[in-house]
Amino acid sequence: MAGCRAVRSRPNKSQRSEVTTLSDGNKPEKTLARRLVPLAVLIAGIIIARILAGGPPTPKAETAPATPAQQAVYRLISPQQLPMVVSTYGKLDTRRTLELAAEVGGKIVATNDAYMVGNTVAANQVLLSLDDIDAKTELARAQARLAEAEEQLANERGRGRQAKREWRDLGSDEANALFLREPQAHRVELAVTAAKAELRLAQRNIERLQIRAPFNAVIKSISADLGDYVNKATVVATLLDTSTLEVHLPLSPKQYRSLNFSPENFAQGVPVMLHREQDSLAAKIYRTAAVVDSDTRLYTAIATIDPATNTKGWRIGEFLRADIPGTRSQAMLAVPPEAIYEQRFIRLINADNTLTMLPIEISHSDESAVYVKSKTIALVDPLRVIVSGLAVSAPGTPLLPIADSTEDPTAATQMPQPVLAPAPPPSPSASTELNGVAEH
C-alpha cells in the first residue's frame, strides 16, 4: 500500500461536456452587463448636468404687503410773484480802526475801570491819566515868560511915547521910526504873542495828560497799562469805532447787474436785510467800492447799519447773510422753516395722497418764512406742503393728509378716520350653523 502511487481521477467525456455547456450559458449575460454599465453612467451624467445647469428651483413670488399710509401734516401754500433776492455773506465791521497814541510823554498813574480789551467806551471818556508834574512845571515857565514879555512890551511902549514927546519938543512933528523905538516895540509884541502861544500849549498839554476815547468804540487791544512810561506818539490802545457799523458784501458780476444800483437809489439807500441765525436787522447800501477785487474779480457793496437799530447786540466780527432785492420777479413759495427737507427739497402731497419731492433753491428768508424757488413752480392752485416729519420720505409713499391746526384752528377736530379692511366672507359651515340658530 505504501508503495502504491495516488492516481488522479479525470472527468469523463460526459462530465466535460456538461461543464462546457454551463460556461457557455453564462457568457452572454456577462457581455450584456458590460455593455449596459457605460450606458447607465452616460445617462446619469446627462441627468446630473441638466440639474446643475438649471440651478436651484425658482422660489414662488410673494406679494409684498401694502405700505400703511403715514400721517402728514400739511399747509396750503400758494405761489407768489416776488422780487428776486440776491443772497451774499459778509462780516460785520467798523468804519474806522484807530491806534490811540499819547500826545505827551509821562508815566501812566491811573486807568479807567473800562480800560480792558473787549469793553465798550463812550466818546470823550478818560481811559488813562499821566503824571502831571512835568507838564505843570512847563505851564509855570510859560506863564513867567509871558509876564516877562508883557513887561518888556510895556517898557518899550513907554519909551516910544517918551521919544515922541522929545521929538515934538524940538519943534518937529515928524520923526523916524528908529528914534520912536517902533522896531523894538514890534519885536517885544511878537515875543508876547509867542509867550501866549507857549502858555496855551502848556495848558493844552495839561489836558493831554488824560488820554480820552475820541468816539464811541470797543477796545480791541491794549499796548500800555498802569505804571508804564510812554513817550509822545506812543500807541497805548487800538479802538474800533462803533458809531457806524458796516458790512462789506461781495457780489459776482451777474449778481451786481441784477441789482438796482444807481446814484438815485444810493441817495435814498438800497434796502438790505441782514440775518444772524434767527435774528434779522435792516440796513441800507449807500455806496459800492470803486475798485473790483483783483484776486476774486468780485464787486463789493457796503451796507451801513444805524447803531440805534442794533438792539439785539450784534458784535463786530460776526458773519452775516445779506438779502438784497433785485429788479426782476419770480414765482416763489413762502414756506415755514420746518417744510425744508435736507436744504434741497420740499415735500408735497399729490392729488392721489402720495408723496412727491420738489427740488428747490432757497432764495432768502425773514422772521416769518423761508422763500424758495424752483423751475417747476408756477402761479397755480395752492400746494399741499408737508410741515411735519415722516418716517419714510420716498417718492410715492402713501400719505394720510392732516391740515395744520396752527393755520386752520378747526382742522384739529377734523382728524381722518382709519381705513378698515373689508371683513372676509363667512365659510359654508358657519353659514349652516347661523341658519340653524335662526331656525331655533
PDB file of C-alpha atoms in Angstrom, residues 23 25 88 108 111 119 144 148 174 278 297 300 303 328 362 394 398 413 429 435 439:
ATOM      1  CA  SER A  23     -19.784  28.046 -19.007  1.00  0.00           C
ATOM      2  CA  GLY A  25     -24.553  29.676 -20.931  1.00  0.00           C
ATOM      3  CA  THR A  88     -24.439 137.011  -0.157  1.00  0.00           C
ATOM      4  CA  ILE A 108       0.689 156.244  33.500  1.00  0.00           C
ATOM      5  CA  THR A 111      -6.550 153.814  34.382  1.00  0.00           C
ATOM      6  CA  ASN A 119     -15.034 146.711  26.697  1.00  0.00           C
ATOM      7  CA  ALA A 144       6.579 183.509  33.633  1.00  0.00           C
ATOM      8  CA  GLU A 148       8.280 188.996  31.238  1.00  0.00           C
ATOM      9  CA  GLU A 174       7.899 214.136  12.006  1.00  0.00           C
ATOM     10  CA  GLN A 278     -32.763 133.547  13.766  1.00  0.00           C
ATOM     11  CA  ARG A 297     -12.894 139.727  -9.607  1.00  0.00           C
ATOM     12  CA  THR A 300     -18.230 144.995  -3.179  1.00  0.00           C
ATOM     13  CA  ALA A 303     -24.178 148.078   3.809  1.00  0.00           C
ATOM     14  CA  ARG A 328     -36.797 141.202 -11.544  1.00  0.00           C
ATOM     15  CA  ILE A 362     -33.569 128.844  -1.058  1.00  0.00           C
ATOM     16  CA  ALA A 394     -39.559 108.058  -0.518  1.00  0.00           C
ATOM     17  CA  PRO A 398     -48.955 106.764   0.593  1.00  0.00           C
ATOM     18  CA  THR A 413     -61.066 118.373  15.132  1.00  0.00           C
ATOM     19  CA  SER A 429     -70.119  75.644   7.757  1.00  0.00           C
ATOM     20  CA  ASN A 435     -79.129  79.218   9.751  1.00  0.00           C
ATOM     21  CA  GLU A 439     -84.466  78.284  12.804  1.00  0.00           C
TER      22      GLU A 439
END
